[in-house]
Short mmCIF file of N, CA and C in Angstrom, two decimals:
data_model
loop_
_atom_site.label_atom_id
_atom_site.label_comp_id
_atom_site.label_asym_id
_atom_site.label_seq_id
_atom_site.Cartn_x
_atom_site.Cartn_y
_atom_site.Cartn_z
N MET A 1 27.64 -30.77 14.54
CA MET A 1 26.43 -30.80 13.74
C MET A 1 26.46 -29.64 12.77
N ALA A 2 25.98 -29.85 11.60
CA ALA A 2 25.98 -28.82 10.56
C ALA A 2 24.92 -27.77 10.87
N GLY A 3 25.25 -26.52 10.54
CA GLY A 3 24.32 -25.43 10.75
C GLY A 3 23.50 -25.18 9.50
N PRO A 4 22.55 -24.23 9.58
CA PRO A 4 21.73 -23.89 8.42
C PRO A 4 22.60 -23.44 7.25
N GLY A 5 22.33 -23.97 6.09
CA GLY A 5 23.09 -23.60 4.90
C GLY A 5 24.44 -24.28 4.78
N ASP A 6 24.80 -25.09 5.77
CA ASP A 6 26.09 -25.78 5.76
C ASP A 6 25.85 -27.18 5.20
N ASN A 7 26.36 -27.42 4.00
CA ASN A 7 26.11 -28.71 3.35
C ASN A 7 27.12 -29.78 3.71
N GLN A 8 28.11 -29.42 4.51
CA GLN A 8 29.11 -30.41 4.89
C GLN A 8 28.94 -30.79 6.35
N LYS A 9 29.02 -32.05 6.60
CA LYS A 9 28.94 -32.52 7.98
C LYS A 9 30.29 -32.28 8.63
N LYS A 10 30.25 -31.94 9.90
CA LYS A 10 31.50 -31.79 10.64
C LYS A 10 32.17 -33.15 10.70
N GLY A 11 33.49 -33.12 10.54
CA GLY A 11 34.24 -34.36 10.58
C GLY A 11 34.21 -35.13 9.28
N SER A 12 33.57 -34.57 8.26
CA SER A 12 33.53 -35.28 6.98
C SER A 12 34.91 -35.24 6.33
N LYS A 13 35.14 -36.15 5.45
CA LYS A 13 36.44 -36.22 4.79
C LYS A 13 36.62 -35.05 3.83
N PRO A 14 37.87 -34.71 3.52
CA PRO A 14 38.13 -33.57 2.63
C PRO A 14 37.57 -33.83 1.24
N PRO A 15 37.34 -32.75 0.49
CA PRO A 15 36.77 -32.93 -0.85
C PRO A 15 37.68 -33.76 -1.76
N ASP A 16 37.06 -34.47 -2.65
CA ASP A 16 37.78 -35.30 -3.62
C ASP A 16 38.09 -34.45 -4.85
N PHE A 17 39.37 -34.20 -5.10
CA PHE A 17 39.77 -33.36 -6.22
C PHE A 17 40.09 -34.18 -7.48
N GLU A 18 39.93 -35.49 -7.41
CA GLU A 18 40.25 -36.31 -8.58
C GLU A 18 39.43 -35.94 -9.82
N PRO A 19 38.12 -35.71 -9.70
CA PRO A 19 37.37 -35.30 -10.90
C PRO A 19 37.88 -33.97 -11.48
N LEU A 20 38.26 -33.05 -10.61
CA LEU A 20 38.82 -31.77 -11.06
C LEU A 20 40.14 -32.00 -11.79
N LYS A 21 41.00 -32.83 -11.22
CA LYS A 21 42.29 -33.13 -11.85
C LYS A 21 42.08 -33.78 -13.22
N GLN A 22 41.12 -34.70 -13.29
CA GLN A 22 40.82 -35.37 -14.56
C GLN A 22 40.31 -34.36 -15.59
N ALA A 23 39.46 -33.44 -15.16
CA ALA A 23 38.93 -32.42 -16.07
C ALA A 23 40.05 -31.52 -16.57
N LEU A 24 40.94 -31.10 -15.68
CA LEU A 24 42.08 -30.27 -16.09
C LEU A 24 42.97 -31.01 -17.09
N ALA A 25 43.23 -32.27 -16.80
CA ALA A 25 44.08 -33.07 -17.68
C ALA A 25 43.43 -33.26 -19.05
N ASN A 26 42.14 -33.56 -19.06
CA ASN A 26 41.44 -33.77 -20.33
C ASN A 26 41.38 -32.49 -21.16
N CYS A 27 41.16 -31.36 -20.50
CA CYS A 27 41.15 -30.07 -21.22
C CYS A 27 42.53 -29.79 -21.82
N ALA A 28 43.57 -30.02 -21.04
CA ALA A 28 44.93 -29.78 -21.53
C ALA A 28 45.23 -30.67 -22.74
N ARG A 29 44.85 -31.92 -22.66
CA ARG A 29 45.08 -32.84 -23.78
C ARG A 29 44.32 -32.39 -25.03
N ALA A 30 43.10 -31.93 -24.84
CA ALA A 30 42.29 -31.47 -25.98
C ALA A 30 42.90 -30.21 -26.61
N ILE A 31 43.30 -29.25 -25.79
CA ILE A 31 43.89 -28.01 -26.31
C ILE A 31 45.21 -28.30 -27.01
N ALA A 32 46.04 -29.13 -26.38
CA ALA A 32 47.35 -29.46 -26.95
C ALA A 32 47.23 -30.40 -28.15
N GLN A 33 46.07 -31.03 -28.31
CA GLN A 33 45.85 -32.02 -29.36
C GLN A 33 46.82 -33.19 -29.22
N LYS A 34 47.01 -33.60 -27.95
CA LYS A 34 47.90 -34.72 -27.63
C LYS A 34 47.18 -35.61 -26.62
N GLY A 35 46.61 -36.68 -27.11
CA GLY A 35 45.88 -37.60 -26.25
C GLY A 35 46.74 -38.29 -25.21
N ASP A 36 48.04 -38.37 -25.46
CA ASP A 36 48.93 -39.05 -24.53
C ASP A 36 49.70 -38.07 -23.63
N LEU A 37 49.31 -36.81 -23.64
CA LEU A 37 49.98 -35.80 -22.82
C LEU A 37 49.89 -36.17 -21.35
N GLU A 38 51.03 -36.10 -20.67
CA GLU A 38 51.07 -36.43 -19.24
C GLU A 38 50.90 -35.16 -18.42
N ILE A 39 49.97 -35.19 -17.49
CA ILE A 39 49.74 -34.07 -16.58
C ILE A 39 49.99 -34.60 -15.17
N VAL A 40 50.88 -33.91 -14.46
CA VAL A 40 51.28 -34.32 -13.12
C VAL A 40 50.93 -33.20 -12.15
N PHE A 41 50.42 -33.55 -10.99
CA PHE A 41 50.11 -32.57 -9.96
C PHE A 41 51.16 -32.66 -8.86
N THR A 42 51.80 -31.52 -8.58
CA THR A 42 52.89 -31.47 -7.60
C THR A 42 52.66 -30.31 -6.63
N ASN A 43 53.55 -30.19 -5.67
CA ASN A 43 53.51 -29.06 -4.75
C ASN A 43 54.34 -27.89 -5.26
N ASP A 44 54.92 -28.04 -6.44
CA ASP A 44 55.77 -27.00 -7.02
C ASP A 44 54.95 -26.10 -7.93
N ARG A 45 55.65 -25.09 -8.47
CA ARG A 45 55.02 -24.17 -9.41
C ARG A 45 54.72 -24.88 -10.73
N PRO A 46 53.71 -24.42 -11.45
CA PRO A 46 53.39 -25.01 -12.75
C PRO A 46 54.56 -24.83 -13.73
N VAL A 47 54.83 -25.88 -14.50
CA VAL A 47 55.92 -25.81 -15.47
C VAL A 47 55.68 -26.84 -16.57
N LEU A 48 56.16 -26.51 -17.76
CA LEU A 48 56.12 -27.42 -18.90
C LEU A 48 57.51 -28.01 -19.06
N VAL A 49 57.60 -29.33 -18.98
CA VAL A 49 58.88 -30.03 -19.13
C VAL A 49 58.72 -31.02 -20.27
N GLY A 50 59.26 -30.67 -21.44
CA GLY A 50 59.08 -31.52 -22.61
C GLY A 50 57.61 -31.61 -22.96
N ASP A 51 57.08 -32.82 -22.97
CA ASP A 51 55.65 -33.03 -23.23
C ASP A 51 54.90 -33.39 -21.95
N GLN A 52 55.36 -32.87 -20.84
CA GLN A 52 54.71 -33.11 -19.56
C GLN A 52 54.34 -31.76 -18.92
N ILE A 53 53.08 -31.64 -18.53
CA ILE A 53 52.61 -30.44 -17.84
C ILE A 53 52.56 -30.76 -16.35
N LYS A 54 53.25 -29.93 -15.57
CA LYS A 54 53.21 -30.07 -14.11
C LYS A 54 52.38 -28.91 -13.56
N LEU A 55 51.33 -29.26 -12.84
CA LEU A 55 50.43 -28.27 -12.25
C LEU A 55 50.47 -28.36 -10.74
N THR A 56 50.13 -27.25 -10.09
CA THR A 56 50.07 -27.23 -8.64
C THR A 56 48.89 -28.07 -8.16
N ASP A 57 49.16 -28.96 -7.23
CA ASP A 57 48.12 -29.81 -6.67
C ASP A 57 47.11 -28.96 -5.91
N PRO A 58 45.82 -29.22 -6.09
CA PRO A 58 44.81 -28.42 -5.41
C PRO A 58 44.92 -28.43 -3.88
N GLY A 59 45.45 -29.48 -3.29
CA GLY A 59 45.55 -29.52 -1.84
C GLY A 59 44.18 -29.64 -1.19
N ARG A 60 44.12 -29.25 0.07
CA ARG A 60 42.87 -29.41 0.82
C ARG A 60 41.93 -28.23 0.60
N LYS A 61 42.47 -27.04 0.49
CA LYS A 61 41.64 -25.85 0.29
C LYS A 61 42.01 -25.23 -1.05
N PHE A 62 41.03 -25.05 -1.88
CA PHE A 62 41.29 -24.57 -3.23
C PHE A 62 40.17 -23.61 -3.60
N SER A 63 40.48 -22.33 -3.71
CA SER A 63 39.46 -21.33 -3.99
C SER A 63 39.15 -21.28 -5.49
N LYS A 64 38.07 -20.59 -5.83
CA LYS A 64 37.72 -20.40 -7.23
C LYS A 64 38.81 -19.62 -7.95
N ALA A 65 39.40 -18.65 -7.26
CA ALA A 65 40.48 -17.86 -7.86
C ALA A 65 41.69 -18.74 -8.15
N GLN A 66 42.05 -19.62 -7.21
CA GLN A 66 43.17 -20.53 -7.44
C GLN A 66 42.88 -21.49 -8.59
N LEU A 67 41.64 -21.92 -8.69
CA LEU A 67 41.26 -22.80 -9.78
C LEU A 67 41.44 -22.10 -11.12
N ALA A 68 41.01 -20.85 -11.22
CA ALA A 68 41.16 -20.10 -12.47
C ALA A 68 42.63 -19.92 -12.83
N VAL A 69 43.48 -19.67 -11.85
CA VAL A 69 44.92 -19.51 -12.10
C VAL A 69 45.51 -20.84 -12.57
N THR A 70 45.13 -21.93 -11.93
CA THR A 70 45.63 -23.26 -12.33
C THR A 70 45.14 -23.61 -13.73
N ARG A 71 43.89 -23.31 -14.02
CA ARG A 71 43.37 -23.57 -15.37
C ARG A 71 44.12 -22.72 -16.39
N GLY A 72 44.42 -21.48 -16.03
CA GLY A 72 45.18 -20.61 -16.93
C GLY A 72 46.57 -21.16 -17.21
N ALA A 73 47.23 -21.65 -16.17
CA ALA A 73 48.57 -22.24 -16.36
C ALA A 73 48.49 -23.47 -17.26
N SER A 74 47.50 -24.30 -17.03
CA SER A 74 47.31 -25.50 -17.84
C SER A 74 47.03 -25.12 -19.30
N ASP A 75 46.14 -24.17 -19.50
CA ASP A 75 45.80 -23.72 -20.86
C ASP A 75 47.02 -23.13 -21.56
N SER A 76 47.79 -22.33 -20.83
CA SER A 76 48.98 -21.69 -21.40
C SER A 76 49.98 -22.73 -21.91
N MET A 77 50.24 -23.73 -21.08
CA MET A 77 51.21 -24.76 -21.47
C MET A 77 50.66 -25.64 -22.60
N ALA A 78 49.38 -25.94 -22.56
CA ALA A 78 48.77 -26.75 -23.63
C ALA A 78 48.81 -25.99 -24.96
N LEU A 79 48.55 -24.69 -24.92
CA LEU A 79 48.63 -23.88 -26.14
C LEU A 79 50.05 -23.83 -26.67
N ARG A 80 51.02 -23.79 -25.79
CA ARG A 80 52.42 -23.80 -26.21
C ARG A 80 52.71 -25.10 -26.98
N LEU A 81 52.23 -26.21 -26.45
CA LEU A 81 52.44 -27.49 -27.14
C LEU A 81 51.72 -27.54 -28.48
N ALA A 82 50.54 -26.94 -28.56
CA ALA A 82 49.75 -26.99 -29.79
C ALA A 82 50.24 -26.04 -30.86
N CYS A 83 50.75 -24.88 -30.47
CA CYS A 83 51.00 -23.80 -31.43
C CYS A 83 52.46 -23.46 -31.67
N HIS A 84 53.35 -24.02 -30.90
CA HIS A 84 54.76 -23.65 -30.98
C HIS A 84 55.53 -24.66 -31.82
N ASP A 85 56.35 -24.16 -32.72
CA ASP A 85 57.22 -25.01 -33.55
C ASP A 85 58.66 -24.76 -33.10
N LYS A 86 59.23 -25.74 -32.41
CA LYS A 86 60.58 -25.59 -31.86
C LYS A 86 61.62 -25.31 -32.94
N ALA A 87 61.53 -25.97 -34.07
CA ALA A 87 62.53 -25.80 -35.13
C ALA A 87 62.47 -24.39 -35.72
N VAL A 88 61.29 -23.90 -36.02
CA VAL A 88 61.14 -22.55 -36.56
C VAL A 88 61.59 -21.53 -35.53
N HIS A 89 61.20 -21.74 -34.29
CA HIS A 89 61.57 -20.81 -33.22
C HIS A 89 63.09 -20.74 -33.08
N ALA A 90 63.74 -21.88 -33.10
CA ALA A 90 65.20 -21.91 -32.97
C ALA A 90 65.88 -21.27 -34.17
N ARG A 91 65.34 -21.48 -35.36
CA ARG A 91 65.95 -20.94 -36.57
C ARG A 91 65.99 -19.41 -36.56
N TYR A 92 64.95 -18.78 -36.06
CA TYR A 92 64.86 -17.32 -36.10
C TYR A 92 65.22 -16.64 -34.77
N ALA A 93 65.63 -17.42 -33.81
CA ALA A 93 65.95 -16.85 -32.49
C ALA A 93 67.15 -15.90 -32.60
N PRO A 94 67.02 -14.72 -32.00
CA PRO A 94 68.13 -13.77 -32.04
C PRO A 94 69.23 -14.16 -31.05
N GLU A 95 70.39 -13.60 -31.28
CA GLU A 95 71.48 -13.79 -30.33
C GLU A 95 71.36 -12.72 -29.26
N GLY A 96 71.97 -12.96 -28.16
CA GLY A 96 71.91 -12.00 -27.06
C GLY A 96 70.81 -12.36 -26.09
N GLN A 97 71.14 -12.28 -24.83
CA GLN A 97 70.22 -12.71 -23.78
C GLN A 97 68.94 -11.88 -23.75
N ALA A 98 69.05 -10.56 -23.82
CA ALA A 98 67.87 -9.69 -23.74
C ALA A 98 66.96 -9.89 -24.95
N ALA A 99 67.56 -9.94 -26.14
CA ALA A 99 66.77 -10.13 -27.36
C ALA A 99 66.08 -11.49 -27.34
N ARG A 100 66.77 -12.49 -26.87
CA ARG A 100 66.19 -13.84 -26.80
C ARG A 100 65.03 -13.89 -25.80
N ALA A 101 65.17 -13.19 -24.68
CA ALA A 101 64.10 -13.16 -23.68
C ALA A 101 62.84 -12.51 -24.25
N VAL A 102 63.00 -11.41 -25.00
CA VAL A 102 61.85 -10.75 -25.63
C VAL A 102 61.23 -11.68 -26.66
N TYR A 103 62.05 -12.30 -27.48
CA TYR A 103 61.60 -13.22 -28.53
C TYR A 103 60.79 -14.37 -27.92
N ASP A 104 61.30 -14.96 -26.85
CA ASP A 104 60.61 -16.08 -26.20
C ASP A 104 59.28 -15.64 -25.58
N SER A 105 59.27 -14.47 -24.95
CA SER A 105 58.04 -13.96 -24.33
C SER A 105 56.98 -13.62 -25.36
N VAL A 106 57.40 -13.06 -26.47
CA VAL A 106 56.45 -12.73 -27.54
C VAL A 106 55.87 -14.02 -28.14
N GLU A 107 56.69 -15.04 -28.27
CA GLU A 107 56.19 -16.33 -28.77
C GLU A 107 55.14 -16.91 -27.83
N GLN A 108 55.38 -16.82 -26.53
CA GLN A 108 54.39 -17.32 -25.58
C GLN A 108 53.10 -16.51 -25.68
N ALA A 109 53.22 -15.20 -25.81
CA ALA A 109 52.04 -14.34 -25.97
C ALA A 109 51.28 -14.71 -27.24
N ARG A 110 52.00 -15.02 -28.31
CA ARG A 110 51.36 -15.42 -29.57
C ARG A 110 50.58 -16.72 -29.40
N CYS A 111 51.20 -17.70 -28.77
CA CYS A 111 50.52 -18.99 -28.55
C CYS A 111 49.27 -18.81 -27.70
N GLU A 112 49.37 -18.02 -26.64
CA GLU A 112 48.22 -17.79 -25.77
C GLU A 112 47.13 -17.00 -26.49
N ALA A 113 47.52 -16.08 -27.35
CA ALA A 113 46.53 -15.27 -28.09
C ALA A 113 45.69 -16.14 -29.02
N ILE A 114 46.29 -17.15 -29.60
CA ILE A 114 45.55 -18.06 -30.49
C ILE A 114 44.39 -18.70 -29.72
N GLY A 115 44.68 -19.20 -28.53
CA GLY A 115 43.63 -19.81 -27.72
C GLY A 115 42.63 -18.81 -27.18
N ALA A 116 43.12 -17.64 -26.76
CA ALA A 116 42.25 -16.62 -26.18
C ALA A 116 41.25 -16.09 -27.20
N ARG A 117 41.68 -15.98 -28.44
CA ARG A 117 40.78 -15.47 -29.48
C ARG A 117 39.70 -16.49 -29.83
N ASP A 118 40.01 -17.76 -29.76
CA ASP A 118 39.08 -18.80 -30.18
C ASP A 118 38.20 -19.36 -29.06
N MET A 119 38.65 -19.26 -27.82
CA MET A 119 37.93 -19.91 -26.71
C MET A 119 37.78 -18.95 -25.54
N SER A 120 36.56 -18.54 -25.25
CA SER A 120 36.32 -17.55 -24.20
C SER A 120 36.72 -18.05 -22.82
N GLY A 121 36.55 -19.33 -22.55
CA GLY A 121 36.97 -19.88 -21.26
C GLY A 121 38.47 -19.81 -21.09
N VAL A 122 39.19 -20.13 -22.14
CA VAL A 122 40.65 -20.04 -22.11
C VAL A 122 41.06 -18.58 -21.89
N LYS A 123 40.38 -17.69 -22.55
CA LYS A 123 40.66 -16.25 -22.42
C LYS A 123 40.57 -15.82 -20.96
N SER A 124 39.50 -16.19 -20.28
CA SER A 124 39.36 -15.78 -18.88
C SER A 124 40.35 -16.51 -17.97
N ASN A 125 40.67 -17.76 -18.27
CA ASN A 125 41.67 -18.49 -17.48
C ASN A 125 43.04 -17.84 -17.61
N LEU A 126 43.43 -17.50 -18.83
CA LEU A 126 44.72 -16.86 -19.05
C LEU A 126 44.78 -15.50 -18.36
N SER A 127 43.70 -14.76 -18.41
CA SER A 127 43.65 -13.46 -17.73
C SER A 127 43.85 -13.61 -16.23
N ALA A 128 43.21 -14.60 -15.64
CA ALA A 128 43.37 -14.86 -14.20
C ALA A 128 44.81 -15.24 -13.87
N MET A 129 45.40 -16.08 -14.71
CA MET A 129 46.78 -16.51 -14.49
C MET A 129 47.73 -15.32 -14.56
N LEU A 130 47.56 -14.47 -15.58
CA LEU A 130 48.45 -13.32 -15.74
C LEU A 130 48.27 -12.30 -14.63
N GLU A 131 47.04 -12.06 -14.23
CA GLU A 131 46.79 -11.13 -13.11
C GLU A 131 47.50 -11.63 -11.86
N ASP A 132 47.38 -12.91 -11.59
CA ASP A 132 48.05 -13.51 -10.42
C ASP A 132 49.57 -13.42 -10.55
N LYS A 133 50.08 -13.74 -11.72
CA LYS A 133 51.53 -13.72 -11.95
C LYS A 133 52.11 -12.34 -11.68
N TYR A 134 51.49 -11.31 -12.23
CA TYR A 134 52.06 -9.97 -12.10
C TYR A 134 51.78 -9.35 -10.73
N SER A 135 50.71 -9.74 -10.08
CA SER A 135 50.49 -9.22 -8.72
C SER A 135 51.50 -9.84 -7.76
N ARG A 136 51.85 -11.10 -7.98
CA ARG A 136 52.88 -11.76 -7.15
C ARG A 136 54.28 -11.19 -7.43
N ALA A 137 54.53 -10.80 -8.66
CA ALA A 137 55.85 -10.27 -9.02
C ALA A 137 56.08 -8.89 -8.43
N ASN A 138 55.00 -8.21 -8.07
CA ASN A 138 55.08 -6.91 -7.40
C ASN A 138 55.82 -5.86 -8.21
N TYR A 139 55.52 -5.79 -9.50
CA TYR A 139 56.13 -4.77 -10.35
C TYR A 139 55.47 -3.40 -10.18
N GLN A 140 54.42 -3.32 -9.37
CA GLN A 140 53.75 -2.05 -9.15
C GLN A 140 54.69 -1.02 -8.52
N ASN A 141 55.73 -1.50 -7.84
CA ASN A 141 56.68 -0.61 -7.18
C ASN A 141 57.84 -0.21 -8.09
N ALA A 142 57.84 -0.67 -9.31
CA ALA A 142 58.93 -0.34 -10.24
C ALA A 142 58.93 1.16 -10.51
N ILE A 143 60.11 1.75 -10.46
CA ILE A 143 60.25 3.18 -10.69
C ILE A 143 60.84 3.45 -12.07
N GLU A 144 61.77 2.60 -12.46
CA GLU A 144 62.42 2.75 -13.76
C GLU A 144 62.20 1.48 -14.58
N ARG A 145 62.42 1.60 -15.89
CA ARG A 145 62.25 0.44 -16.77
C ARG A 145 63.11 -0.74 -16.34
N SER A 146 64.28 -0.46 -15.83
CA SER A 146 65.19 -1.53 -15.43
C SER A 146 64.68 -2.30 -14.21
N ASP A 147 63.65 -1.78 -13.53
CA ASP A 147 63.10 -2.45 -12.36
C ASP A 147 62.14 -3.58 -12.72
N ALA A 148 61.74 -3.66 -13.97
CA ALA A 148 60.81 -4.71 -14.42
C ALA A 148 61.33 -5.27 -15.74
N PRO A 149 61.15 -6.56 -15.97
CA PRO A 149 61.67 -7.17 -17.19
C PRO A 149 60.98 -6.64 -18.45
N ILE A 150 61.78 -6.15 -19.37
CA ILE A 150 61.25 -5.59 -20.62
C ILE A 150 60.49 -6.64 -21.42
N GLU A 151 60.94 -7.90 -21.34
CA GLU A 151 60.27 -8.95 -22.11
C GLU A 151 58.83 -9.15 -21.66
N GLU A 152 58.57 -8.97 -20.38
CA GLU A 152 57.21 -9.11 -19.87
C GLU A 152 56.33 -7.96 -20.38
N ALA A 153 56.88 -6.75 -20.37
CA ALA A 153 56.12 -5.59 -20.86
C ALA A 153 55.81 -5.73 -22.34
N VAL A 154 56.79 -6.14 -23.12
CA VAL A 154 56.58 -6.32 -24.56
C VAL A 154 55.54 -7.41 -24.81
N ALA A 155 55.61 -8.50 -24.07
CA ALA A 155 54.64 -9.59 -24.24
C ALA A 155 53.22 -9.11 -23.94
N MET A 156 53.06 -8.26 -22.94
CA MET A 156 51.72 -7.74 -22.61
C MET A 156 51.19 -6.82 -23.71
N VAL A 157 52.06 -6.03 -24.31
CA VAL A 157 51.64 -5.15 -25.41
C VAL A 157 51.25 -6.01 -26.62
N VAL A 158 52.04 -7.02 -26.92
CA VAL A 158 51.74 -7.93 -28.04
C VAL A 158 50.41 -8.64 -27.78
N ARG A 159 50.21 -9.12 -26.58
CA ARG A 159 48.95 -9.79 -26.22
C ARG A 159 47.77 -8.86 -26.44
N GLU A 160 47.92 -7.62 -26.01
CA GLU A 160 46.84 -6.64 -26.18
C GLU A 160 46.53 -6.42 -27.66
N LYS A 161 47.56 -6.32 -28.48
CA LYS A 161 47.37 -6.09 -29.92
C LYS A 161 46.74 -7.30 -30.61
N LEU A 162 47.16 -8.50 -30.23
CA LEU A 162 46.66 -9.71 -30.88
C LEU A 162 45.25 -10.09 -30.45
N THR A 163 44.89 -9.78 -29.22
CA THR A 163 43.59 -10.24 -28.70
C THR A 163 42.59 -9.11 -28.45
N GLY A 164 43.08 -7.89 -28.34
CA GLY A 164 42.20 -6.79 -27.96
C GLY A 164 41.92 -6.75 -26.47
N MET A 165 42.52 -7.67 -25.73
CA MET A 165 42.33 -7.72 -24.28
C MET A 165 43.24 -6.69 -23.61
N PRO A 166 42.73 -5.99 -22.61
CA PRO A 166 43.57 -5.00 -21.93
C PRO A 166 44.69 -5.67 -21.14
N VAL A 167 45.73 -4.91 -20.90
CA VAL A 167 46.83 -5.37 -20.05
C VAL A 167 46.25 -5.60 -18.65
N PRO A 168 46.61 -6.70 -17.98
CA PRO A 168 46.10 -6.93 -16.62
C PRO A 168 46.43 -5.75 -15.71
N ASP A 169 45.52 -5.45 -14.79
CA ASP A 169 45.73 -4.33 -13.87
C ASP A 169 47.08 -4.40 -13.16
N SER A 170 47.47 -5.60 -12.76
CA SER A 170 48.73 -5.76 -12.03
C SER A 170 49.96 -5.55 -12.91
N ALA A 171 49.78 -5.45 -14.22
CA ALA A 171 50.91 -5.25 -15.14
C ALA A 171 50.92 -3.85 -15.75
N LYS A 172 49.85 -3.09 -15.61
CA LYS A 172 49.75 -1.78 -16.27
C LYS A 172 50.89 -0.86 -15.91
N HIS A 173 51.26 -0.83 -14.65
CA HIS A 173 52.29 0.11 -14.21
C HIS A 173 53.61 -0.13 -14.93
N PHE A 174 54.08 -1.37 -14.95
CA PHE A 174 55.39 -1.59 -15.56
C PHE A 174 55.34 -1.57 -17.09
N VAL A 175 54.19 -1.83 -17.67
CA VAL A 175 54.06 -1.72 -19.13
C VAL A 175 54.15 -0.25 -19.55
N ASP A 176 53.64 0.63 -18.71
CA ASP A 176 53.65 2.06 -19.02
C ASP A 176 54.99 2.74 -18.76
N LEU A 177 55.92 2.06 -18.12
CA LEU A 177 57.23 2.69 -17.82
C LEU A 177 57.98 3.07 -19.08
#
């Protein structure tokens, strides 16, 4: 039997995440400006494959923090589709693995900054995603610059300059190296 303040009956079926999935998909399509964009929910990490966005399936338990991270991943990939020009990017891409990694990371920061400047919800979603990303990467223990990827640090500085948003707390240490 449910207790005071408990709105769920014991033994009730798990929450229906279909409306949430539809909302995420519709937002991604709107941001990407692609009505036919395919959004797939999987048990894997979020990834953009061509014109398909793969997001982590909410599963049975999904916190508000996890929702913000998932929304941030969706927004990030949708902005990449909307703002990135593959031909221009390829034409100006530098040679060398390290230079290319910095170039690619700065391009992603640029795409995300466009959305963050124009849409406050996207801004907070991207912030949640980045905070989660860098706290999981555990760069707080980095002692030397070589302990953390330079492309990530450069992307965070570029993001800060383009949006005025501070570097996420979980990234401050390695950005300052």
